[in-house]
GROMACS .gro file of C-alpha atoms in nm:
model
  477
    1MET     CA    1  -8.563 -11.358   8.864
    2TYR     CA    2  -8.619 -11.177   9.104
    3ILE     CA    3  -8.586 -11.234   9.513
    4ILE     CA    4  -8.661 -11.116   9.875
    5GLN     CA    5  -8.541 -11.315  10.177
    6ASN     CA    6  -8.554 -11.257  10.579
    7GLU     CA    7  -8.374 -11.439  10.871
    8TYR     CA    8  -8.649 -11.719  10.802
    9LEU     CA    9  -8.701 -11.761  10.380
   10GLU     CA   10  -8.623 -11.684  10.102
   11LEU     CA   11  -8.840 -11.641   9.774
   12ILE     CA   12  -8.781 -11.645   9.428
   13VAL     CA   13  -9.049 -11.486   9.168
   14SER     CA   14  -9.059 -11.533   8.789
   15GLU     CA   15  -9.128 -11.181   8.543
   16ILE     CA   16  -9.351 -11.489   8.401
   17GLY     CA   17  -9.709 -11.524   8.507
   18ALA     CA   18  -9.576 -11.386   8.838
   19GLU     CA   19  -9.473 -11.678   8.935
   20ILE     CA   20  -9.360 -11.845   9.253
   21CYS     CA   21  -8.993 -12.038   9.206
   22SER     CA   22  -8.878 -12.049   9.515
   23LEU     CA   23  -8.967 -12.074   9.905
   24ARG     CA   24  -8.701 -12.194  10.082
   25ASN     CA   25  -8.670 -12.185  10.470
   26LYS     CA   26  -8.328 -12.038  10.513
   27MET     CA   27  -8.249 -12.207  10.888
   28ASP     CA   28  -8.298 -12.579  10.703
   29ASP     CA   29  -8.201 -12.513  10.357
   30LEU     CA   30  -8.472 -12.686  10.250
   31GLN     CA   31  -8.672 -12.608   9.945
   32TYR     CA   32  -9.086 -12.611   9.941
   33ILE     CA   33  -9.201 -12.585   9.549
   34TRP     CA   34  -9.188 -12.841   9.347
   35GLN     CA   35  -8.862 -12.784   9.069
   36GLY     CA   36  -9.065 -12.884   8.786
   37ASP     CA   37  -9.001 -13.189   8.577
   38PRO     CA   38  -9.121 -13.243   8.196
   39LYS     CA   39  -9.200 -13.589   8.236
   40TYR     CA   40  -9.477 -13.534   8.561
   41TRP     CA   41  -9.571 -13.158   8.524
   42SER     CA   42  -9.335 -12.842   8.448
   43ASP     CA   43  -9.406 -12.623   8.654
   44HIS     CA   44  -9.461 -12.435   8.977
   45SER     CA   45  -9.702 -12.242   9.066
   46PRO     CA   46  -9.898 -12.073   8.838
   47LEU     CA   47 -10.179 -11.783   8.892
   48LEU     CA   48 -10.539 -11.893   8.739
   49PHE     CA   49 -10.686 -11.604   8.608
   50PRO     CA   50 -10.869 -11.522   8.464
   51ALA     CA   51 -11.007 -11.874   8.480
   52ILE     CA   52 -10.988 -12.207   8.588
   53GLY     CA   53 -10.959 -12.477   8.477
   54ASP     CA   54 -11.106 -12.534   8.113
   55TRP     CA   55 -11.419 -12.337   8.003
   56LYS     CA   56 -11.668 -12.490   7.799
   57ASP     CA   57 -11.479 -12.577   7.504
   58ASN     CA   58 -11.209 -12.276   7.605
   59LYS     CA   59 -11.471 -12.041   7.463
   60TYR     CA   60 -11.730 -11.740   7.533
   61VAL     CA   61 -11.950 -11.503   7.413
   62ILE     CA   62 -11.955 -11.144   7.477
   63ASP     CA   63 -12.201 -10.891   7.283
   64GLY     CA   64 -12.198 -11.162   7.068
   65LYS     CA   65 -11.931 -11.246   6.976
   66GLU     CA   66 -11.649 -11.527   7.102
   67TYR     CA   67 -11.403 -11.493   7.210
   68GLU     CA   68 -11.082 -11.816   7.334
   69MET     CA   69 -10.991 -11.891   7.680
   70PRO     CA   70 -10.735 -12.100   7.787
   71CYS     CA   71 -10.704 -12.341   8.002
   72HIS     CA   72 -10.609 -12.155   8.406
   73GLY     CA   73 -10.655 -11.846   8.174
   74PHE     CA   74 -10.338 -11.624   8.045
   75GLY     CA   75 -10.232 -11.427   8.366
   76ARG     CA   76  -9.946 -11.784   8.418
   77LEU     CA   77  -9.831 -11.692   8.058
   78GLU     CA   78  -9.784 -11.292   8.121
   79LYS     CA   79  -9.531 -11.111   8.153
   80PHE     CA   80  -9.530 -10.917   8.525
   81GLU     CA   81  -9.363 -10.591   8.584
   82ILE     CA   82  -9.213 -10.641   8.888
   83HIS     CA   83  -9.063 -10.400   9.205
   84CYS     CA   84  -8.868 -10.499   9.524
   85LYS     CA   85  -8.776 -10.343   9.864
   86ASP     CA   86  -8.695 -10.499  10.089
   87THR     CA   87  -8.937 -10.834  10.209
   88GLU     CA   88  -9.167 -10.678   9.954
   89MET     CA   89  -9.280 -10.828   9.611
   90ILE     CA   90  -9.501 -10.589   9.383
   91CYS     CA   91  -9.579 -10.752   9.058
   92THR     CA   92  -9.821 -10.628   8.798
   93LEU     CA   93 -10.043 -10.691   8.470
   94HIS     CA   94 -10.181 -10.401   8.258
   95SER     CA   95 -10.401 -10.540   7.965
   96ASN     CA   96 -10.260 -10.495   7.645
   97LYS     CA   97 -10.363 -10.496   7.252
   98GLU     CA   98 -10.307 -10.773   7.236
   99ILE     CA   99 -10.464 -10.944   7.587
  100GLN     CA  100 -10.758 -10.794   7.432
  101THR     CA  101 -10.796 -11.014   7.165
  102ILE     CA  102 -10.828 -11.228   7.393
  103TYR     CA  103 -11.055 -11.075   7.695
  104PRO     CA  104 -11.180 -10.756   7.609
  105PHE     CA  105 -11.152 -10.575   7.883
  106ASP     CA  106 -10.857 -10.276   8.036
  107PHE     CA  107 -10.760 -10.427   8.409
  108SER     CA  108 -10.457 -10.462   8.628
  109LEU     CA  109 -10.384 -10.687   8.761
  110THR     CA  110 -10.127 -10.642   9.149
  111ILE     CA  111  -9.983 -10.955   9.309
  112VAL     CA  112  -9.764 -10.834   9.673
  113TYR     CA  113  -9.624 -11.111   9.774
  114SER     CA  114  -9.433 -11.032  10.134
  115LEU     CA  115  -9.221 -11.173  10.378
  116ASP     CA  116  -9.356 -11.116  10.795
  117ARG     CA  117  -9.068 -11.363  10.983
  118ASN     CA  118  -9.202 -11.695  10.790
  119ILE     CA  119  -9.507 -11.630  10.686
  120LEU     CA  120  -9.534 -11.540  10.330
  121HIS     CA  121  -9.807 -11.300  10.284
  122VAL     CA  122  -9.979 -11.326   9.931
  123GLU     CA  123 -10.224 -11.010   9.794
  124GLN     CA  124 -10.435 -11.005   9.493
  125PHE     CA  125 -10.622 -10.648   9.396
  126ILE     CA  126 -10.845 -10.698   9.085
  127ASN     CA  127 -10.887 -10.350   8.929
  128ASN     CA  128 -11.264 -10.330   8.622
  129GLU     CA  129 -11.093 -10.041   8.524
  130SER     CA  130 -11.380 -10.086   8.158
  131GLU     CA  131 -11.686  -9.957   8.082
  132LYS     CA  132 -11.851 -10.256   8.145
  133GLU     CA  133 -11.910 -10.541   8.379
  134MET     CA  134 -11.612 -10.763   8.390
  135PRO     CA  135 -11.613 -11.139   8.509
  136TYR     CA  136 -11.362 -11.345   8.653
  137SER     CA  137 -11.194 -11.623   8.817
  138ILE     CA  138 -10.890 -11.591   9.027
  139GLY     CA  139 -10.651 -11.891   9.219
  140GLU     CA  140 -10.399 -12.056   9.296
  141HIS     CA  141 -10.211 -12.354   9.195
  142ILE     CA  142  -9.910 -12.446   9.421
  143GLY     CA  143  -9.706 -12.700   9.396
  144PHE     CA  144  -9.509 -12.851   9.754
  145CYS     CA  145  -9.286 -13.108   9.711
  146VAL     CA  146  -9.414 -13.422   9.815
  147PRO     CA  147  -9.186 -13.581  10.012
  148LEU     CA  148  -8.927 -13.376  10.155
  149PHE     CA  149  -8.668 -13.542  10.216
  150LYS     CA  150  -8.482 -13.896  10.095
  151GLY     CA  151  -8.635 -14.174  10.256
  152GLU     CA  152  -8.946 -14.058  10.263
  153VAL     CA  153  -9.263 -14.184  10.023
  154TYR     CA  154  -9.566 -13.980   9.938
  155GLU     CA  155  -9.789 -14.171  10.179
  156ASP     CA  156  -9.643 -14.088  10.494
  157TYR     CA  157  -9.760 -13.694  10.415
  158TYR     CA  158 -10.161 -13.590  10.435
  159LEU     CA  159 -10.387 -13.261  10.410
  160GLU     CA  160 -10.524 -13.202  10.782
  161PHE     CA  161 -10.770 -12.908  10.796
  162GLU     CA  162 -10.832 -12.682  11.066
  163LYS     CA  163 -11.222 -12.778  11.108
  164GLU     CA  164 -11.414 -13.170  11.025
  165GLU     CA  165 -11.544 -13.131  10.699
  166THR     CA  166 -11.864 -13.338  10.588
  167ALA     CA  167 -11.820 -13.296  10.185
  168ASN     CA  168 -11.898 -13.401   9.849
  169ARG     CA  169 -11.561 -13.438   9.536
  170TYR     CA  170 -11.679 -13.209   9.202
  171PRO     CA  171 -11.458 -13.526   8.962
  172LEU     CA  172 -11.284 -13.393   8.596
  173LEU     CA  173 -11.427 -13.564   8.340
  174ASN     CA  174 -11.173 -13.645   8.027
  175GLY     CA  175 -10.968 -13.421   8.259
  176ARG     CA  176 -11.099 -13.075   8.199
  177THR     CA  177 -11.469 -13.066   8.269
  178ILE     CA  178 -11.627 -13.102   8.534
  179GLY     CA  179 -11.892 -13.355   8.628
  180LYS     CA  180 -12.121 -13.430   8.880
  181PRO     CA  181 -12.037 -13.416   9.227
  182VAL     CA  182 -11.968 -13.771   9.436
  183PRO     CA  183 -11.991 -13.830   9.895
  184CYS     CA  184 -11.544 -13.803   9.962
  185LEU     CA  185 -11.473 -13.633  10.248
  186MET     CA  186 -11.701 -13.785  10.607
  187GLN     CA  187 -11.714 -13.612  10.890
  188THR     CA  188 -11.324 -13.567  10.911
  189LYS     CA  189 -11.002 -13.319  10.923
  190ARG     CA  190 -10.763 -13.561  10.774
  191ILE     CA  191 -10.712 -13.640  10.456
  192PRO     CA  192 -10.421 -13.891  10.415
  193LEU     CA  193 -10.206 -13.909  10.050
  194HIS     CA  194 -10.081 -14.183   9.856
  195SER     CA  195 -10.021 -14.168   9.537
  196GLU     CA  196 -10.215 -14.336   9.308
  197MET     CA  197 -10.501 -14.046   9.440
  198PHE     CA  198 -10.492 -13.821   9.139
  199ALA     CA  199 -10.544 -14.081   8.830
  200ASN     CA  200 -10.801 -13.969   8.739
  201GLY     CA  201 -10.740 -13.632   8.815
  202ALA     CA  202 -10.786 -13.296   9.043
  203TRP     CA  203 -11.008 -13.357   9.383
  204ASN     CA  204 -11.208 -13.068   9.379
  205PHE     CA  205 -11.426 -12.863   9.680
  206LYS     CA  206 -11.701 -12.633   9.699
  207GLY     CA  207 -11.836 -12.438  10.048
  208LEU     CA  208 -11.536 -12.595  10.307
  209SER     CA  209 -11.630 -12.481  10.628
  210SER     CA  210 -11.182 -12.501  10.672
  211GLN     CA  211 -11.002 -12.212  10.598
  212ARG     CA  212 -10.677 -12.267  10.671
  213VAL     CA  213 -10.517 -12.669  10.586
  214CYS     CA  214 -10.232 -12.849  10.684
  215LEU     CA  215  -9.904 -13.032  10.500
  216ALA     CA  216  -9.730 -13.279  10.728
  217SER     CA  217  -9.570 -13.607  10.743
  218GLU     CA  218  -9.570 -13.884  10.976
  219LYS     CA  219  -9.243 -13.914  10.989
  220ASN     CA  220  -9.108 -13.499  11.050
  221GLN     CA  221  -9.191 -13.214  11.218
  222HIS     CA  222  -9.216 -13.046  10.947
  223LYS     CA  223  -9.553 -12.784  10.818
  224ILE     CA  224  -9.723 -12.650  10.582
  225ILE     CA  225  -9.962 -12.382  10.657
  226ILE     CA  226 -10.219 -12.251  10.413
  227ASP     CA  227 -10.461 -12.039  10.552
  228PHE     CA  228 -10.711 -11.912  10.228
  229PRO     CA  229 -11.003 -11.688  10.366
  230GLY     CA  230 -11.271 -11.614  10.167
  231PHE     CA  231 -11.241 -11.845   9.898
  232SER     CA  232 -11.537 -12.058   9.770
  233HIS     CA  233 -11.388 -12.341   9.637
  234PHE     CA  234 -11.112 -12.587   9.682
  235SER     CA  235 -10.877 -12.826   9.514
  236ILE     CA  236 -10.580 -13.033   9.497
  237TRP     CA  237 -10.426 -13.193   9.248
  238SER     CA  238 -10.102 -13.404   9.106
  239VAL     CA  239 -10.027 -13.673   8.888
  240PRO     CA  240  -9.910 -14.047   8.956
  241ASN     CA  241  -9.585 -14.121   9.132
  242ALA     CA  242  -9.517 -13.713   9.070
  243SER     CA  243  -9.315 -13.563   9.452
  244TYR     CA  244  -9.536 -13.325   9.458
  245ILE     CA  245  -9.931 -13.171   9.551
  246CYS     CA  246 -10.011 -12.862   9.410
  247ILE     CA  247 -10.266 -12.704   9.666
  248GLU     CA  248 -10.531 -12.466   9.503
  249PRO     CA  249 -10.729 -12.273   9.657
  250CYS     CA  250 -10.957 -12.090   9.384
  251ASN     CA  251 -11.328 -11.834   9.347
  252GLY     CA  252 -11.398 -12.000   9.081
  253ILE     CA  253 -11.441 -12.363   8.909
  254ALA     CA  254 -11.372 -12.587   8.550
  255ALA     CA  255 -11.687 -12.607   8.347
  256SER     CA  256 -11.938 -12.763   8.376
  257GLU     CA  257 -12.172 -13.043   8.109
  258GLU     CA  258 -12.421 -12.830   8.131
  259GLU     CA  259 -12.325 -12.478   8.107
  260GLY     CA  260 -12.327 -12.233   7.814
  261TYR     CA  261 -12.077 -11.993   7.661
  262ASP     CA  262 -12.212 -11.640   7.880
  263PRO     CA  263 -11.870 -11.613   8.126
  264TYR     CA  264 -12.166 -11.391   8.348
  265GLN     CA  265 -12.337 -11.708   8.434
  266LYS     CA  266 -12.037 -11.989   8.519
  267LYS     CA  267 -12.037 -12.141   8.825
  268GLY     CA  268 -11.812 -11.987   9.073
  269ILE     CA  269 -11.757 -11.692   8.867
  270HIS     CA  270 -11.705 -11.283   9.031
  271VAL     CA  271 -11.852 -11.013   8.801
  272LEU     CA  272 -11.669 -10.706   8.871
  273LYS     CA  273 -11.868 -10.306   8.837
  274PRO     CA  274 -11.732 -10.068   8.664
  275GLY     CA  275 -11.380  -9.859   8.804
  276HIS     CA  276 -11.368 -10.190   9.073
  277SER     CA  277 -11.205 -10.390   9.226
  278GLU     CA  278 -11.107 -10.712   9.419
  279ILE     CA  279 -10.835 -10.801   9.677
  280VAL     CA  280 -10.793 -11.200   9.756
  281THR     CA  281 -10.532 -11.274   9.992
  282TYR     CA  282 -10.388 -11.653  10.125
  283SER     CA  283 -10.097 -11.696  10.305
  284VAL     CA  284  -9.767 -11.951  10.362
  285THR     CA  285  -9.648 -12.096  10.685
  286LEU     CA  286  -9.305 -12.310  10.687
  287LEU     CA  287  -9.279 -12.454  11.039
  288SER     CA  288  -9.041 -12.694  11.136
  289PRO     CA  289  -8.797 -12.755  11.474
  290LYS     CA  290  -8.526 -12.485  11.387
  291VAL     CA  291  -8.778 -12.248  11.322
  292ASP     CA  292  -8.993 -12.323  11.582
  293ALA     CA  293  -8.690 -12.271  11.857
  294PHE     CA  294  -8.616 -11.930  11.651
  295LEU     CA  295  -8.954 -11.783  11.712
  296GLU     CA  296  -9.007 -11.962  12.099
  297ASN     CA  297  -8.602 -11.822  12.162
  298GLU     CA  298  -8.771 -11.463  12.046
  299GLU     CA  299  -9.080 -11.443  12.164
  300LYS     CA  300  -8.872 -11.480  12.539
  301LYS     CA  301  -8.706 -11.173  12.395
  302SER     CA  302  -9.065 -10.995  12.317
  303ILE     CA  303  -9.084 -10.704  12.684
  304LEU     CA  304  -9.438 -10.894  12.542
  305SER     CA  305  -9.360 -11.196  12.713
  306LYS     CA  306  -9.109 -11.029  12.959
  307ARG     CA  307  -9.336 -10.802  13.157
  308ILE     CA  308  -9.464 -10.938  13.465
  309SER     CA  309  -9.584 -10.777  13.810
  310VAL     CA  310  -9.208 -10.709  14.046
  311ARG     CA  311  -9.377 -10.515  14.428
  312LYS     CA  312  -9.026 -10.486  14.538
  313PHE     CA  313  -8.724 -10.295  14.402
  314ARG     CA  314  -8.364 -10.210  14.418
  315LYS     CA  315  -8.299  -9.931  14.566
  316LYS     CA  316  -8.104  -9.771  14.219
  317VAL     CA  317  -8.190  -9.458  14.067
  318VAL     CA  318  -8.415  -9.474  13.753
  319THR     CA  319  -8.272  -9.129  13.597
  320LYS     CA  320  -8.478  -8.866  13.456
  321GLU     CA  321  -8.341  -8.971  13.093
  322LYS     CA  322  -8.595  -9.310  13.135
  323ILE     CA  323  -8.899  -9.170  13.262
  324MET     CA  324  -8.917  -8.962  12.997
  325ARG     CA  325  -8.834  -9.211  12.729
  326ILE     CA  326  -9.110  -9.415  12.946
  327LEU     CA  327  -9.362  -9.107  12.908
  328LYS     CA  328  -9.278  -9.034  12.544
  329TYR     CA  329  -9.368  -9.418  12.505
  330ALA     CA  330  -9.661  -9.443  12.661
  331MET     CA  331  -9.816  -9.129  12.475
  332ALA     CA  332  -9.806  -9.297  12.240
  333SER     CA  333 -10.087  -9.562  12.298
  334PRO     CA  334 -10.396  -9.552  12.132
  335SER     CA  335 -10.736  -9.345  12.225
  336ALA     CA  336 -11.078  -9.327  12.162
  337GLY     CA  337 -11.093  -9.039  11.892
  338ASN     CA  338 -10.752  -8.955  11.894
  339SER     CA  339 -10.865  -8.746  12.233
  340ARG     CA  340 -10.566  -8.799  12.398
  341GLU     CA  341 -10.690  -8.740  12.734
  342TRP     CA  342 -10.365  -8.806  12.951
  343GLU     CA  343 -10.168  -8.568  13.175
  344PHE     CA  344  -9.870  -8.762  13.397
  345ILE     CA  345  -9.800  -8.697  13.769
  346VAL     CA  346  -9.404  -8.786  13.825
  347ILE     CA  347  -9.316  -8.966  14.230
  348THR     CA  348  -8.966  -8.941  14.275
  349GLU     CA  349  -8.953  -8.872  14.671
  350ASP     CA  350  -8.939  -9.088  14.927
  351ALA     CA  351  -9.144  -8.873  15.127
  352ALA     CA  352  -9.440  -8.857  14.896
  353LYS     CA  353  -9.429  -9.260  14.792
  354GLU     CA  354  -9.431  -9.295  15.118
  355LYS     CA  355  -9.779  -9.125  15.172
  356ILE     CA  356  -9.918  -9.259  14.874
  357SER     CA  357  -9.858  -9.637  14.993
  358GLN     CA  358 -10.053  -9.584  15.285
  359MET     CA  359 -10.372  -9.422  15.054
  360SER     CA  360 -10.468  -9.820  14.914
  361PRO     CA  361 -10.413 -10.120  15.112
  362TYR     CA  362 -10.280 -10.309  14.779
  363ALA     CA  363 -10.032  -9.947  14.763
  364VAL     CA  364  -9.764 -10.054  14.916
  365PRO     CA  365  -9.513 -10.147  14.707
  366ALA     CA  366  -9.513  -9.748  14.629
  367LYS     CA  367  -9.305  -9.689  14.897
  368ASN     CA  368  -8.985  -9.860  14.804
  369ALA     CA  369  -8.975  -9.794  14.441
  370SER     CA  370  -8.731  -9.562  14.269
  371VAL     CA  371  -8.992  -9.341  14.139
  372LEU     CA  372  -9.452  -9.378  14.085
  373ILE     CA  373  -9.603  -9.187  13.699
  374ILE     CA  374  -9.926  -9.090  13.774
  375PRO     CA  375 -10.141  -9.114  13.476
  376CYS     CA  376 -10.403  -8.893  13.477
  377LEU     CA  377 -10.790  -8.701  13.350
  378ARG     CA  378 -10.757  -8.373  13.230
  379LYS     CA  379 -11.078  -8.315  13.330
  380GLU     CA  380 -11.181  -8.028  13.051
  381LYS     CA  381 -11.106  -8.288  12.746
  382GLU     CA  382 -11.288  -8.519  12.871
  383TRP     CA  383 -11.423  -8.665  12.504
  384ILE     CA  384 -11.801  -8.791  12.376
  385ASP     CA  385 -11.864  -8.916  12.114
  386LYS     CA  386 -12.150  -8.814  11.894
  387GLN     CA  387 -12.361  -9.065  12.082
  388GLY     CA  388 -12.299  -8.988  12.479
  389ASN     CA  389 -12.034  -9.205  12.549
  390SER     CA  390 -11.707  -9.133  12.751
  391TRP     CA  391 -11.424  -9.319  12.677
  392TRP     CA  392 -11.183  -9.174  12.947
  393VAL     CA  393 -11.159  -9.458  13.110
  394GLN     CA  394 -11.016  -9.676  12.818
  395ASN     CA  395 -10.829  -9.470  12.714
  396MET     CA  396 -10.594  -9.403  13.081
  397ALA     CA  397 -10.584  -9.806  13.083
  398ILE     CA  398 -10.449  -9.866  12.783
  399CYS     CA  399 -10.228  -9.591  12.850
  400SER     CA  400 -10.118  -9.726  13.232
  401TYR     CA  401 -10.005 -10.095  13.026
  402GLY     CA  402  -9.817  -9.900  12.754
  403VAL     CA  403  -9.679  -9.701  13.097
  404LEU     CA  404  -9.550 -10.060  13.205
  405LEU     CA  405  -9.442 -10.180  12.878
  406ALA     CA  406  -9.251  -9.874  12.795
  407ALA     CA  407  -9.084  -9.967  13.171
  408LYS     CA  408  -9.010 -10.286  13.043
  409GLU     CA  409  -8.839 -10.211  12.716
  410GLU     CA  410  -8.623  -9.912  12.936
  411ASP     CA  411  -8.526 -10.269  13.184
  412LEU     CA  412  -8.706 -10.132  13.443
  413ASP     CA  413  -9.037 -10.367  13.658
  414GLY     CA  414  -9.349 -10.252  13.758
  415VAL     CA  415  -9.691 -10.247  13.879
  416TRP     CA  416 -10.067 -10.160  13.841
  417LEU     CA  417 -10.160 -10.027  14.132
  418GLY     CA  418 -10.468  -9.931  14.184
  419PHE     CA  419 -10.760  -9.620  14.266
  420TYR     CA  420 -10.978  -9.590  13.986
  421PRO     CA  421 -11.360  -9.668  14.119
  422ASP     CA  422 -11.271  -9.595  14.377
  423GLU     CA  423 -11.437  -9.313  14.508
  424MET     CA  424 -11.186  -9.271  14.826
  425ARG     CA  425 -10.894  -9.375  14.676
  426VAL     CA  426 -10.899  -9.113  14.388
  427LYS     CA  427 -11.073  -8.836  14.639
  428LEU     CA  428 -10.741  -8.858  14.891
  429LEU     CA  429 -10.459  -8.894  14.639
  430ALA     CA  430 -10.656  -8.542  14.408
  431GLU     CA  431 -10.580  -8.407  14.759
  432TYR     CA  432 -10.285  -8.500  14.856
  433LEU     CA  433 -10.135  -8.392  14.496
  434LYS     CA  434 -10.418  -8.114  14.499
  435CYS     CA  435 -10.526  -8.152  14.115
  436GLU     CA  436 -10.883  -8.233  14.190
  437ASN     CA  437 -11.025  -7.923  14.018
  438VAL     CA  438 -10.815  -8.008  13.749
  439LEU     CA  439 -10.650  -8.400  13.740
  440LEU     CA  440 -10.835  -8.682  13.800
  441PRO     CA  441 -10.582  -9.024  13.956
  442PHE     CA  442 -10.619  -9.302  13.754
  443SER     CA  443 -10.367  -9.552  13.878
  444VAL     CA  444 -10.015  -9.501  14.035
  445ILE     CA  445  -9.745  -9.729  13.773
  446ALA     CA  446  -9.458  -9.806  14.047
  447LEU     CA  447  -9.137  -9.816  13.855
  448GLY     CA  448  -8.801  -9.944  13.964
  449TYR     CA  449  -8.508 -10.246  13.902
  450ARG     CA  450  -8.682 -10.504  14.043
  451ASP     CA  451  -8.602 -10.701  14.387
  452GLY     CA  452  -8.437 -11.044  14.330
  453GLU     CA  453  -8.539 -11.309  14.073
  454ALA     CA  454  -8.924 -11.298  13.969
  455LEU     CA  455  -9.014 -11.621  13.722
  456GLU     CA  456  -9.169 -11.529  13.400
  457LYS     CA  457  -9.475 -11.766  13.310
  458ASP     CA  458  -9.690 -11.815  13.047
  459ARG     CA  459  -9.996 -11.765  13.061
  460TYR     CA  460 -10.199 -11.843  12.730
  461ASP     CA  461 -10.522 -12.080  12.780
  462SER     CA  462 -10.623 -12.221  12.459
  463ASP     CA  463 -10.930 -12.302  12.648
  464ILE     CA  464 -11.061 -11.949  12.669
  465VAL     CA  465 -11.007 -11.821  12.390
  466HIS     CA  466 -11.345 -11.866  12.063
  467PHE     CA  467 -11.294 -11.863  11.655
  468PHE     CA  468 -11.627 -11.632  11.546
  469SER     CA  469 -11.769 -11.928  11.218
  470VAL     CA  470 -12.068 -11.716  11.041
  471SER     CA  471 -12.175 -12.031  10.873
  472GLU     CA  472 -12.179 -12.235  11.208
  473LYS     CA  473 -12.267 -11.957  11.450
  474HIS     CA  474 -12.099 -11.992  11.724
  475CYS     CA  475 -11.807 -12.027  11.889
  476SER     CA  476 -11.539 -12.230  11.902
  477SER     CA  477 -11.174 -12.331  12.042
   0.00000   0.00000   0.00000
């Protein structure tokens, strides 16, 4: 077994099939992955490759030769080479002579697991190293514990999609073959769980609008969120009275009754050209009251949430060392074409600060600031792209914001005093600084130690955030 962990999560993976055997929320000491029981199902989260479910009669024909294909493919049965570094685990499987007796292709399959706070990221790289096209499917079969706590029942839980779904369900006939679609979801986001719902096998869906689903309970505040962008099919499965549910985003589906033995014609199949590769990704996010509180505390520590505009300053020295560190951070700002058109003028003398404070009705805070940093365009360095566009305004704006963030990193506060594009303000400032021939002052950033308390505000507004959907051809909140 191989382990990676951070302060939120612990992941344990087997070298056989690169299978996730454990995903534990360390803050609650809570196991989310089904630990297996031969009475119901012995696995945890097998990787499905290069088949989803059963191909017709578990066989296929290529170049006139018949091959066997195990249910869900062979990837889950093979030994992967695994390397761990910090919070990342890389699992690799290469084709070999034994595999080629059932799958006549040269390929490599790499699974990368990585932890990002309370999120497990999974990247799957499929490479066709053959000289012919390679048909394949890939999918997930992750068994999550349901219920999570004693005293709860299966019926306390539900799945909730990010969007309302109207979708048919493709039933399994005799547990093996995909049947004709039957109506299932009708303008709903939610699928309530009940212990007998899988008596006739998995629920299989095709072409859902949602690319995110949440497993949650009416009785607790723990949530498991799976993001699965780009997957064509989605299934859920368990067996009656078992304490788990498998969530299965897949690129592919089991064989239908009318399918033949040509894998290139199979429904849902991906065909990879020689020398080409594809990448499939998904993530699992674990939420709980303890995790939420820890994330919120981390957010409060972030300079991004602490930065606000401050216009009153104490009369304390901002040392030259601090100023140089701020400028070092600011110079790391991105710029179009990596043009880095900026130069900086630093003002610490009181007389100069007072003069600049009089150049704009909004520049008064400059007078009592400990230091003024003035990002300027070096005119001769102005970068023009191939289409004739100049991007210096955007470059200077992000650089100015970089100064403010860097100042907060140094426990200072500040405010952006606008000069450009007001021609008169820019002219007055450039003439006073005696730089009008070579530099164009963009803004004045007044910095110092804040005088008094300033309330940090949560300015997030979900009403002005819109997620665009190609399929729906509009933006939604």
